[in-house]
Amino acid sequence: MRLFILAALFGLSLTQYNPHTKHGRTAIVHLFEWRWADIAAECERFLGPNGYGGVQISPPNEHIVLNEPWRPWWQRYQPISHKLCSRSGNETELKDMITRCNNVGVNIYADAVINHMCIAGSGEGNHSSCGSWFNAGTSEFPSVPFSSLDFNDNKCSTANGDIESYCDARQVRDCRLNHLLDLAMEKEYVRDKQADFMNTLIDMGVAGFRMDACKHMWPDDLSAVFGRLHNLNTKWFSNGSRPFIYQEVIDLGTGAITSRDYFRLGRVTEFRYGAKLGTVFRKWDQEKLFYTKKWGEGWGFMPDDKAVVFVDNHDNQRGHGAGGASIITFWDSRLYKMAVGYMLAHPYGVTRVMSSFRWNRNFVNGKDQNDWMGPPSHGDGSTKPVPINPDQTCGDGWVCEHRWRQIKNMVTFRNVVNGQPHSNWWDNQSNQVAFGRGNRGFIVFNNDDWVLDVSLNTGMPSGYYCDVISGEKEGNKCTGKQIKVDDNGKAHFKISNSDEDPFVAIHANSKL
Ligand code: ZXY
Ligand code: CA
């Protein structure tokens, strides 16, 4: 009975569905390929002060080092061992980063790659990020240790051992994904090793995990690993907190495996969200923004309490992976700011903001020849630090979308309206829409090719508000547009289709 009352009191805080963000924070940022030292500094100087709830970090464990192509981003998705040195830094730097981020209320979520090790044809040697010896021909990874007995070769029935059909769930789980040596996760030994690795990170203070390639693992095997996980470190999290789990399952409605198969284990990435939002903002397939009145579950997406949502991720921003051509990225910055703004204003799901590095895009017959490129690096392949310019943007090829004023301010908006219902919807039956979040915030979009000029019910208390898209509140002044809300909660909005950013957002904390 006592346990039941406690569980009821803390509700979600005991479960793997809760990101355990602090101080009412609601958004995660993926600092893709950032060094631990840079993430630690970013938590203290930017993420904490601006209300980001957490950081998804790149895989912290030892990975292969590839020369062909030259240090691609995906080498981090080819584990060599569970040692904690990667091109983002060593174990000391990782620990320091986790501690410093936790100390300013910013959680760390580690990207966990446990389905496989490196590609079968990757040779033998010490070309690994901590210098551990391995043999990809005989499946020996003595630093874990894993041996040939720990892999799936005997269970897979395709001719070459690779996945041939995504319509056959057994192939997808038991054969090799793109020649990656596939671990036999039904073995207690393998489960123990994976759980030990994750527990080391939990004990250091991470708040949870982004689970890579879950489509390729049996839900029951994952369940066995998750069941072995420790509770979160009580230095920063309340007693009995379970690690936040969000599983990468690319389910666009084709293929044998669905997101639903994983709901009981934790949250799941909703890849249809970014694909559809991209289609809507690009106005492809005759989509219109006003069709998003019932955005979220109304569009057939997974239940709100299971979803992790994002406009783009590290994979599909490169034009491959899930979603394809409709995905909007920083390369289309005007549309991107609107799409991310829409996501952050809307109550559905746990939101993740992408923070990228630039690469030399080179399309030949519609395919980017350079989609493999790794992060900005020195001649020896080591990752460059993230320099911060005087205007607060990032240098050296780091895009830092999360620092863009419009995105940063919409993260604050989401925190301010947290828990408020979607309300006061308006549309022009085309690509102009507006909605509020109770009496705490209101947002207006003009994605039509003509001006928006209309008075709307905002649901907000009367007063003057600063638009946090064209500027922001500084002291008692507003550096952007000012919006007057009258005694009836009505306000007049005028947004030109040629404005730098054709949307306006106000919230309780932007009141002047
Ligand atoms: N790679 C290039 C070359 C090697 C890496 C490629 O052409 N791969 C073949 C397409 C299969 O894509 C992959 C998927 O997941 C991975 C992959 C991978 C997960 C990993 C490591 C990988 O190659 O190398 O940890 C994948 C799985 C799916 C699906 C779509 C893609 O529906 O079930 C890639 C790397 C992609 O394109 C990659 C890497 C890490 C990720 C991810 C994609 O977390 O989502
Ligand atoms: Ca597998």
Coordinates of C-alpha atoms and ligand atoms in Angstrom, one line a residue:
M1 CA 0.0 0.0 0.0
R2 CA 2.8 2.4 1.0
L3 CA 4.6 1.7 -2.2
F4 CA 1.4 2.2 -4.2
I5 CA 0.9 5.7 -2.6
L6 CA 4.5 6.6 -3.2
A7 CA 4.2 5.5 -6.8
A8 CA 1.0 7.5 -7.3
L9 CA 2.5 10.5 -5.7
F10 CA 5.6 10.5 -7.9
G11 CA 3.6 9.2 -10.8
L12 CA 5.7 9.3 -13.9
S13 CA 8.9 10.2 -12.1
L14 CA 9.4 6.5 -11.3
T15 CA 9.2 5.4 -14.9
Q16 CA 11.4 5.2 -17.9
Y17 CA 9.1 7.5 -19.9
N18 CA 10.1 10.6 -17.9
P19 CA 13.1 12.6 -19.0
H20 CA 13.6 13.8 -15.4
T21 CA 14.3 17.3 -16.6
K22 CA 14.7 19.9 -13.9
H23 CA 13.0 23.2 -13.2
G24 CA 10.2 22.7 -15.6
R25 CA 12.5 22.3 -18.6
T26 CA 11.0 20.6 -21.6
A27 CA 13.5 20.3 -24.5
I28 CA 16.6 18.2 -25.2
V29 CA 19.3 19.2 -27.6
H30 CA 21.5 16.7 -29.5
L31 CA 25.0 18.2 -29.5
F32 CA 26.0 15.8 -32.4
E33 CA 29.7 15.0 -32.3
W34 CA 30.6 17.7 -29.7
R35 CA 33.6 17.1 -27.5
W36 CA 32.8 16.5 -23.8
A37 CA 34.8 19.6 -22.8
D38 CA 32.7 21.8 -25.1
I39 CA 29.4 20.3 -23.8
A40 CA 30.4 21.0 -20.2
A41 CA 31.1 24.6 -21.1
E42 CA 27.9 24.9 -23.1
C43 CA 25.8 23.5 -20.2
E44 CA 27.2 26.2 -17.9
R45 CA 27.3 29.2 -20.2
F46 CA 24.2 28.6 -22.4
L47 CA 22.0 25.5 -21.9
G48 CA 21.4 26.0 -18.2
P49 CA 20.8 29.8 -18.4
N50 CA 18.5 29.3 -21.4
G51 CA 16.3 26.5 -20.0
Y52 CA 17.4 23.5 -22.0
G53 CA 16.6 20.3 -20.1
G54 CA 19.1 18.0 -21.4
V55 CA 21.7 17.0 -24.0
Q56 CA 21.9 13.9 -26.1
I57 CA 25.6 13.1 -26.5
S58 CA 27.2 11.0 -29.2
P59 CA 28.1 7.4 -28.2
P60 CA 30.7 7.7 -25.4
N61 CA 32.3 4.3 -25.8
E62 CA 35.3 3.1 -27.9
H63 CA 34.6 3.1 -31.6
I64 CA 36.4 2.1 -34.8
V65 CA 38.7 4.7 -36.5
L66 CA 38.2 4.7 -40.3
N67 CA 40.4 6.1 -43.0
E68 CA 38.1 5.2 -45.9
P69 CA 36.2 7.4 -46.0
W70 CA 38.1 9.7 -43.7
R71 CA 36.7 9.6 -40.2
P72 CA 33.0 9.5 -41.1
W73 CA 30.4 10.5 -38.6
W74 CA 29.1 6.9 -38.6
Q75 CA 32.4 5.4 -37.2
R76 CA 30.9 6.3 -33.8
Y77 CA 28.1 3.8 -34.6
Q78 CA 30.7 0.9 -34.8
P79 CA 31.6 0.0 -31.2
I80 CA 35.0 -1.7 -30.4
S81 CA 34.6 -1.8 -26.6
H82 CA 32.8 -0.3 -23.6
K83 CA 35.9 1.8 -22.7
L84 CA 34.9 5.4 -22.4
C85 CA 37.2 7.1 -24.8
S86 CA 35.9 8.4 -28.1
R87 CA 36.7 11.2 -30.4
S88 CA 34.6 13.4 -28.0
G89 CA 37.1 12.8 -25.2
N90 CA 38.3 10.5 -22.5
E91 CA 36.7 9.1 -19.4
T92 CA 37.9 12.0 -17.1
E93 CA 36.4 14.5 -19.5
L94 CA 33.2 12.6 -19.8
K95 CA 32.8 12.4 -16.0
D96 CA 33.6 16.1 -15.6
M97 CA 31.1 17.0 -18.3
I98 CA 28.3 14.9 -16.7
T99 CA 29.0 16.4 -13.3
R100 CA 29.1 20.0 -14.5
C101 CA 26.0 19.7 -16.6
N102 CA 24.1 18.0 -13.7
N103 CA 25.2 20.8 -11.4
V104 CA 23.5 23.4 -13.6
G105 CA 20.3 21.3 -13.9
V106 CA 21.1 20.0 -17.5
N107 CA 20.6 16.2 -17.9
I108 CA 22.8 14.0 -20.1
Y109 CA 21.4 11.2 -22.2
A110 CA 23.9 8.9 -23.8
D111 CA 23.5 7.4 -27.2
A112 CA 23.8 3.6 -26.6
V113 CA 24.9 1.3 -29.5
I114 CA 24.3 -2.2 -28.2
N115 CA 22.9 -4.1 -31.2
H116 CA 26.3 -4.6 -32.9
M117 CA 30.0 -4.0 -33.0
C118 CA 31.9 -2.9 -36.1
I119 CA 31.5 -4.0 -39.7
A120 CA 32.6 -7.5 -40.4
G121 CA 35.1 -6.5 -43.0
S122 CA 36.9 -4.0 -40.8
G123 CA 40.2 -5.9 -40.4
E124 CA 42.4 -6.6 -37.4
G125 CA 44.4 -4.1 -35.4
N126 CA 44.3 -1.1 -33.1
H127 CA 42.5 1.3 -35.4
S128 CA 40.1 2.2 -32.5
S129 CA 39.5 5.3 -30.5
C130 CA 41.3 4.0 -27.3
G131 CA 43.7 1.9 -29.2
S132 CA 42.2 -1.5 -28.2
W133 CA 43.1 -4.4 -30.4
F134 CA 40.2 -6.2 -32.2
N135 CA 39.7 -8.6 -35.0
A136 CA 36.6 -8.0 -37.1
G137 CA 37.3 -11.1 -39.1
T138 CA 37.1 -13.6 -36.2
S139 CA 34.7 -11.4 -34.1
E140 CA 37.2 -10.9 -31.3
F141 CA 36.8 -7.9 -29.1
P142 CA 38.9 -8.8 -26.1
S143 CA 38.5 -5.4 -24.3
V144 CA 34.8 -6.2 -23.6
P145 CA 35.4 -9.2 -24.0
F146 CA 33.2 -10.5 -26.8
S147 CA 34.2 -13.5 -28.9
S148 CA 32.6 -15.2 -31.9
L149 CA 30.2 -17.1 -29.5
D150 CA 28.5 -13.8 -28.6
F151 CA 27.3 -13.0 -32.2
N152 CA 24.3 -14.0 -34.1
D153 CA 25.8 -15.7 -37.2
N154 CA 24.1 -19.1 -36.5
K155 CA 20.7 -17.6 -36.1
C156 CA 20.6 -15.7 -39.4
S157 CA 19.4 -17.6 -42.4
T158 CA 20.1 -15.2 -45.3
A159 CA 22.8 -16.2 -47.8
N160 CA 25.4 -13.6 -46.8
G161 CA 24.3 -13.0 -43.2
D162 CA 23.0 -9.5 -43.9
I163 CA 19.4 -8.3 -43.6
E164 CA 17.9 -8.8 -47.0
S165 CA 14.2 -8.1 -46.3
Y166 CA 12.8 -5.6 -43.8
C167 CA 9.4 -7.5 -44.1
D168 CA 10.9 -10.4 -42.1
A169 CA 11.2 -9.5 -38.4
R170 CA 13.6 -12.4 -37.7
Q171 CA 16.0 -11.2 -40.4
V172 CA 15.8 -7.6 -39.1
R173 CA 16.7 -8.7 -35.6
D174 CA 19.1 -11.6 -36.1
C175 CA 21.0 -10.8 -39.3
R176 CA 23.6 -8.1 -39.9
L177 CA 22.6 -4.5 -40.4
N178 CA 24.9 -3.3 -43.2
H179 CA 27.5 -6.0 -42.4
L180 CA 27.7 -4.9 -38.7
L181 CA 28.6 -7.8 -36.4
D182 CA 25.2 -8.6 -34.7
L183 CA 25.3 -9.4 -31.0
A184 CA 23.4 -12.4 -29.6
M185 CA 21.3 -10.6 -27.1
E186 CA 19.4 -13.6 -25.8
K187 CA 22.7 -14.6 -24.1
E188 CA 22.8 -13.7 -20.4
Y189 CA 26.5 -12.9 -20.8
V190 CA 25.9 -10.4 -23.6
R191 CA 23.0 -8.8 -21.6
D192 CA 25.2 -8.5 -18.6
K193 CA 28.0 -6.8 -20.5
Q194 CA 25.6 -4.3 -22.1
A195 CA 23.9 -3.6 -18.8
D196 CA 27.3 -3.1 -17.0
F197 CA 28.3 -0.6 -19.6
M198 CA 25.0 1.4 -19.2
N199 CA 25.2 1.1 -15.4
T200 CA 28.7 2.7 -15.4
L201 CA 27.2 5.7 -17.2
I202 CA 24.1 5.8 -14.9
D203 CA 26.4 5.7 -11.8
M204 CA 28.4 8.6 -13.3
G205 CA 25.1 10.6 -13.5
V206 CA 23.5 10.2 -16.9
A207 CA 19.7 10.6 -16.8
G208 CA 19.0 8.1 -19.6
F209 CA 19.7 6.7 -23.0
R210 CA 18.9 7.1 -26.7
M211 CA 18.9 3.5 -27.8
D212 CA 20.3 3.1 -31.3
A213 CA 18.8 0.8 -33.8
C214 CA 16.1 -0.8 -31.7
K215 CA 14.3 -2.2 -34.7
H216 CA 17.2 -4.6 -34.9
M217 CA 16.8 -5.9 -31.4
W218 CA 14.0 -8.1 -29.9
P219 CA 11.9 -6.2 -27.4
D220 CA 12.2 -9.0 -24.9
D221 CA 16.0 -8.9 -25.1
L222 CA 16.0 -5.1 -24.6
S223 CA 13.6 -5.6 -21.7
A224 CA 16.1 -8.0 -20.1
V225 CA 18.9 -5.4 -20.4
F226 CA 16.7 -2.5 -19.1
G227 CA 15.6 -4.7 -16.2
R228 CA 19.2 -4.9 -15.1
L229 CA 19.7 -1.1 -15.0
H230 CA 20.4 0.8 -11.8
N231 CA 18.2 3.6 -10.6
L232 CA 19.6 7.1 -11.4
N233 CA 22.4 8.6 -9.2
T234 CA 20.7 10.1 -6.1
K235 CA 23.3 12.9 -6.0
W236 CA 21.1 14.6 -8.7
F237 CA 17.9 12.5 -9.1
S238 CA 15.2 11.6 -6.6
N239 CA 15.2 8.1 -5.0
G240 CA 14.0 5.4 -7.2
S241 CA 14.2 7.3 -10.5
R242 CA 14.5 5.0 -13.5
P243 CA 16.6 5.9 -16.5
F244 CA 14.8 7.7 -19.3
I245 CA 14.7 5.4 -22.3
Y246 CA 14.0 6.6 -25.8
Q247 CA 14.3 4.0 -28.5
E248 CA 15.3 4.7 -32.1
V249 CA 12.7 2.8 -34.2
I250 CA 12.4 4.0 -37.7
D251 CA 8.8 3.1 -38.4
L252 CA 7.2 5.0 -41.4
G253 CA 4.4 2.4 -41.7
T254 CA 6.2 0.0 -44.1
G255 CA 8.2 -3.0 -42.9
A256 CA 7.4 -5.7 -40.4
I257 CA 8.4 -3.9 -37.2
T258 CA 6.3 -1.2 -35.6
S259 CA 7.0 1.4 -32.9
R260 CA 4.2 -0.1 -30.9
D261 CA 6.2 -3.2 -30.2
Y262 CA 8.5 -1.1 -28.0
F263 CA 6.1 1.1 -26.1
R264 CA 6.2 -1.0 -22.9
L265 CA 10.0 -0.5 -22.7
G266 CA 10.2 3.3 -22.9
R267 CA 9.6 6.1 -25.3
V268 CA 10.1 5.8 -29.1
T269 CA 11.3 8.2 -31.8
E270 CA 8.4 9.3 -34.0
F271 CA 10.0 9.6 -37.4
R272 CA 6.7 10.4 -39.1
Y273 CA 6.6 13.7 -37.2
G274 CA 9.5 15.4 -39.0
A275 CA 8.7 13.8 -42.3
K276 CA 5.1 15.1 -42.2
L277 CA 6.0 18.5 -40.8
G278 CA 8.5 18.9 -43.6
T279 CA 5.9 18.0 -46.2
V280 CA 3.5 20.5 -44.6
F281 CA 5.9 23.4 -44.4
R282 CA 7.2 22.7 -47.9
K283 CA 3.6 22.5 -49.1
W284 CA 4.3 19.3 -50.9
D285 CA 1.5 16.7 -51.7
Q286 CA -1.0 19.5 -51.5
E287 CA -0.5 19.8 -47.7
K288 CA -1.5 23.0 -46.0
L289 CA -0.6 24.2 -42.6
F290 CA -4.2 24.5 -41.5
Y291 CA -4.5 20.7 -41.8
T292 CA -2.4 20.5 -38.6
K293 CA -5.3 21.6 -36.4
K294 CA -5.3 18.1 -34.9
W295 CA -1.5 17.7 -35.1
G296 CA -0.1 14.8 -33.0
E297 CA -2.2 11.7 -32.3
G298 CA -4.8 13.2 -34.7
W299 CA -2.4 12.6 -37.5
G300 CA -1.9 8.9 -36.6
F301 CA 1.3 9.5 -34.7
M302 CA 2.0 7.3 -31.6
P303 CA 0.5 8.2 -28.2
D304 CA 1.7 11.5 -26.8
D305 CA 3.2 9.9 -23.7
K306 CA 5.3 7.6 -25.8
A307 CA 6.8 10.0 -28.4
V308 CA 10.1 11.7 -28.8
V309 CA 9.8 14.2 -31.6
F310 CA 12.3 16.2 -33.8
V311 CA 12.3 18.1 -37.1
D312 CA 15.5 16.3 -38.3
N313 CA 18.1 14.0 -36.8
H314 CA 21.8 13.3 -37.4
D315 CA 20.9 10.7 -40.0
N316 CA 17.9 12.1 -42.0
Q317 CA 19.4 15.6 -42.2
R318 CA 21.8 14.1 -44.6
G319 CA 19.1 13.2 -47.1
H320 CA 19.1 9.5 -46.3
G321 CA 17.5 7.5 -43.5
A322 CA 13.9 8.0 -42.5
G323 CA 11.8 10.7 -44.1
G324 CA 13.8 11.3 -47.2
A325 CA 13.6 14.5 -49.1
S326 CA 10.9 16.3 -47.1
I327 CA 13.0 16.6 -44.0
I328 CA 13.8 20.3 -43.3
T329 CA 17.3 21.1 -41.9
F330 CA 19.5 24.1 -41.1
W331 CA 20.3 24.2 -44.8
D332 CA 16.7 25.6 -45.3
S333 CA 17.0 27.9 -42.3
R334 CA 13.9 30.1 -42.8
L335 CA 11.6 27.0 -43.1
Y336 CA 13.6 25.3 -40.4
K337 CA 13.0 28.0 -37.8
M338 CA 9.3 27.9 -38.5
A339 CA 9.1 24.1 -38.3
V340 CA 11.2 23.9 -35.0
G341 CA 9.0 26.8 -33.7
Y342 CA 5.9 24.8 -34.5
M343 CA 7.2 21.7 -32.8
L344 CA 8.2 23.6 -29.6
A345 CA 4.9 25.5 -29.4
H346 CA 2.9 22.3 -29.8
P347 CA 2.2 20.1 -26.7
Y348 CA 2.8 16.7 -28.3
G349 CA 5.7 14.6 -27.3
V350 CA 9.2 15.1 -25.7
T351 CA 11.0 17.5 -28.0
R352 CA 14.6 17.2 -29.3
V353 CA 16.4 20.0 -31.0
M354 CA 19.2 19.2 -33.4
S355 CA 22.6 20.9 -33.3
S356 CA 24.7 20.1 -36.3
F357 CA 28.0 20.7 -38.0
R358 CA 28.2 21.9 -41.6
W359 CA 29.8 19.7 -44.3
N360 CA 30.6 20.3 -48.0
R361 CA 27.3 19.2 -49.6
N362 CA 27.9 18.0 -53.1
F363 CA 24.9 16.6 -54.9
V364 CA 25.4 14.3 -57.9
N365 CA 22.2 13.0 -59.4
G366 CA 20.4 13.9 -56.3
K367 CA 22.8 12.1 -53.9
D368 CA 25.1 14.0 -51.6
Q369 CA 28.6 12.6 -52.2
N370 CA 29.7 14.0 -48.9
D371 CA 27.0 12.8 -46.5
W372 CA 29.6 10.7 -44.7
M373 CA 31.7 13.7 -43.5
G374 CA 32.6 13.8 -39.8
P375 CA 32.7 16.8 -37.6
P376 CA 35.0 19.8 -38.1
S377 CA 38.5 18.3 -37.5
H378 CA 42.2 19.0 -37.5
G379 CA 44.6 17.4 -40.0
D380 CA 45.1 14.4 -37.7
G381 CA 41.4 13.7 -37.5
S382 CA 40.8 15.1 -34.0
T383 CA 37.6 17.0 -33.5
K384 CA 37.8 20.8 -33.4
P385 CA 36.5 22.6 -30.3
V386 CA 33.4 24.8 -30.7
P387 CA 34.5 28.4 -30.7
I388 CA 31.8 31.0 -29.6
N389 CA 31.8 34.3 -31.6
P390 CA 31.2 37.7 -30.0
D391 CA 27.6 37.6 -31.4
Q392 CA 27.1 34.3 -29.6
T393 CA 27.0 32.2 -32.8
C394 CA 29.4 29.3 -33.2
G395 CA 32.4 29.2 -35.5
D396 CA 34.6 26.6 -37.3
G397 CA 31.7 24.9 -39.0
W398 CA 29.5 24.2 -36.0
V399 CA 26.0 25.3 -36.8
C400 CA 24.5 25.6 -33.3
E401 CA 20.9 25.7 -34.3
H402 CA 20.1 25.6 -30.6
R403 CA 21.6 29.0 -30.2
W404 CA 19.6 30.7 -32.9
R405 CA 17.5 33.3 -31.3
Q406 CA 14.2 32.0 -32.7
I407 CA 14.9 28.4 -31.5
K408 CA 16.4 29.4 -28.2
N409 CA 13.4 31.6 -27.4
M410 CA 10.9 28.9 -28.5
V411 CA 12.6 26.5 -26.0
T412 CA 11.8 29.2 -23.3
F413 CA 8.2 29.4 -24.7
R414 CA 7.7 25.7 -24.3
N415 CA 8.9 25.8 -20.7
V416 CA 6.6 28.8 -20.0
V417 CA 3.5 27.1 -21.4
N418 CA 4.3 23.6 -20.1
G419 CA 1.1 21.8 -19.0
Q420 CA -1.2 24.3 -20.7
P421 CA -3.7 23.0 -23.3
H422 CA -3.6 23.6 -27.1
S423 CA -6.2 26.4 -27.4
N424 CA -7.7 29.3 -29.4
W425 CA -6.9 27.7 -32.8
W426 CA -7.3 29.9 -35.8
D427 CA -6.6 29.3 -39.5
N428 CA -7.4 30.9 -42.9
Q429 CA -8.0 27.5 -44.5
S430 CA -4.6 27.8 -46.1
N431 CA -1.1 28.2 -44.6
Q432 CA -1.8 30.8 -42.0
V433 CA -2.5 29.4 -38.5
A434 CA -2.4 30.4 -34.9
F435 CA -2.8 28.7 -31.6
G436 CA -2.3 29.3 -27.9
R437 CA -1.3 27.4 -24.9
G438 CA -4.0 28.3 -22.3
N439 CA -3.3 31.8 -21.1
R440 CA 0.5 31.4 -21.1
G441 CA 1.5 31.7 -24.8
F442 CA 0.3 32.4 -28.3
I443 CA 1.9 31.8 -31.7
V444 CA 1.0 32.9 -35.3
F445 CA 2.4 31.5 -38.6
N446 CA 2.2 32.9 -42.1
N447 CA 3.4 30.3 -44.6
D448 CA 1.3 31.7 -47.4
D449 CA 2.5 33.9 -50.2
W450 CA 0.5 36.9 -49.0
V451 CA 0.3 39.0 -46.0
L452 CA -1.4 37.9 -42.7
D453 CA -3.4 40.8 -41.2
V454 CA -5.9 39.7 -38.6
S455 CA -7.2 40.2 -35.0
L456 CA -7.2 37.0 -33.0
N457 CA -8.3 35.7 -29.6
T458 CA -5.1 34.9 -27.8
G459 CA -6.4 33.9 -24.4
M460 CA -3.7 36.0 -22.9
P461 CA -4.0 38.6 -20.1
S462 CA -4.1 42.2 -21.5
G463 CA -0.9 44.1 -21.9
Y464 CA 2.1 44.6 -24.2
Y465 CA 4.1 41.6 -25.2
C466 CA 7.4 41.2 -26.9
D467 CA 7.5 38.9 -30.0
V468 CA 10.3 36.5 -29.2
I469 CA 10.9 35.6 -32.9
S470 CA 11.8 39.0 -34.4
G471 CA 13.6 40.0 -31.1
E472 CA 13.3 39.5 -27.4
K473 CA 12.7 41.2 -24.1
E474 CA 15.8 42.9 -22.8
G475 CA 15.1 44.4 -19.4
N476 CA 11.8 46.3 -20.0
K477 CA 12.5 46.9 -23.6
C478 CA 11.7 44.8 -26.7
T479 CA 14.2 44.4 -29.5
G480 CA 11.5 43.0 -31.9
K481 CA 7.8 43.6 -32.7
Q482 CA 5.5 44.6 -29.9
I483 CA 2.0 43.0 -29.6
K484 CA -0.8 44.6 -27.7
V485 CA -3.4 42.3 -26.1
D486 CA -6.6 44.1 -25.2
D487 CA -8.9 43.6 -22.2
N488 CA -10.8 40.9 -24.2
G489 CA -7.6 39.0 -24.9
K490 CA -7.6 40.1 -28.6
A491 CA -4.5 41.2 -30.4
H492 CA -3.8 42.3 -33.9
F493 CA -1.1 40.5 -35.9
K494 CA 0.4 41.6 -39.2
I495 CA 3.0 39.3 -40.7
S496 CA 4.3 39.9 -44.2
N497 CA 5.2 36.8 -46.2
S498 CA 8.5 38.5 -46.9
D499 CA 9.4 39.0 -43.3
E500 CA 12.8 37.5 -42.3
D501 CA 10.8 35.0 -40.1
P502 CA 7.1 35.0 -41.0
F503 CA 5.9 34.0 -37.5
V504 CA 5.3 35.7 -34.2
A505 CA 5.3 34.2 -30.6
I506 CA 4.4 35.8 -27.3
H507 CA 4.3 34.3 -23.8
A508 CA 3.8 35.2 -20.2
N509 CA 7.5 35.9 -19.6
S510 CA 7.8 38.2 -22.7
K511 CA 5.2 40.6 -21.2
L512 CA 6.6 44.1 -21.0
Ligands
ZXY1 N1 25.8 4.3 -43.2 C1 26.0 4.2 -44.6 C2 27.4 3.6 -44.7 C3 27.7 3.0 -43.4 C4 26.9 3.7 -42.4 C5 25.0 3.3 -45.3 O1 24.9 3.4 -46.5 N2 24.4 2.3 -44.6 C6 23.4 1.4 -45.2 C7 22.0 1.7 -44.7 C8 21.7 1.1 -43.3 O2 21.7 2.2 -42.5 C9 22.0 2.0 -41.1 C10 21.0 2.1 -40.2 O3 21.3 2.1 -38.8 C11 22.6 2.0 -38.4 C12 23.7 1.9 -39.3 C13 23.4 1.9 -40.7 C14 22.8 2.1 -37.1 C15 24.1 2.0 -36.6 C16 25.2 1.9 -37.5 C17 25.0 1.9 -38.8 O4 24.3 1.8 -41.6 O5 26.0 1.8 -39.7 O6 24.4 2.0 -35.3 C18 19.6 2.1 -40.5 C19 18.7 1.2 -39.8 C20 17.4 1.2 -40.1 C21 16.8 2.1 -41.0 C22 17.6 3.0 -41.6 C23 19.0 3.0 -41.4 O7 15.5 2.0 -41.2 O8 16.6 0.3 -39.5 C24 24.7 4.9 -42.6 C25 24.5 5.0 -41.2 C26 23.3 5.3 -40.7 O9 23.9 5.3 -43.4 C27 22.9 5.4 -39.3 C28 23.8 5.3 -38.3 C29 23.4 5.5 -36.9 C30 22.1 5.7 -36.7 C31 21.2 5.8 -37.7 C32 21.6 5.6 -39.0 O10 21.7 5.9 -35.4 O11 19.9 6.0 -37.4
CA2 CA 20.3 -7.5 -34.0

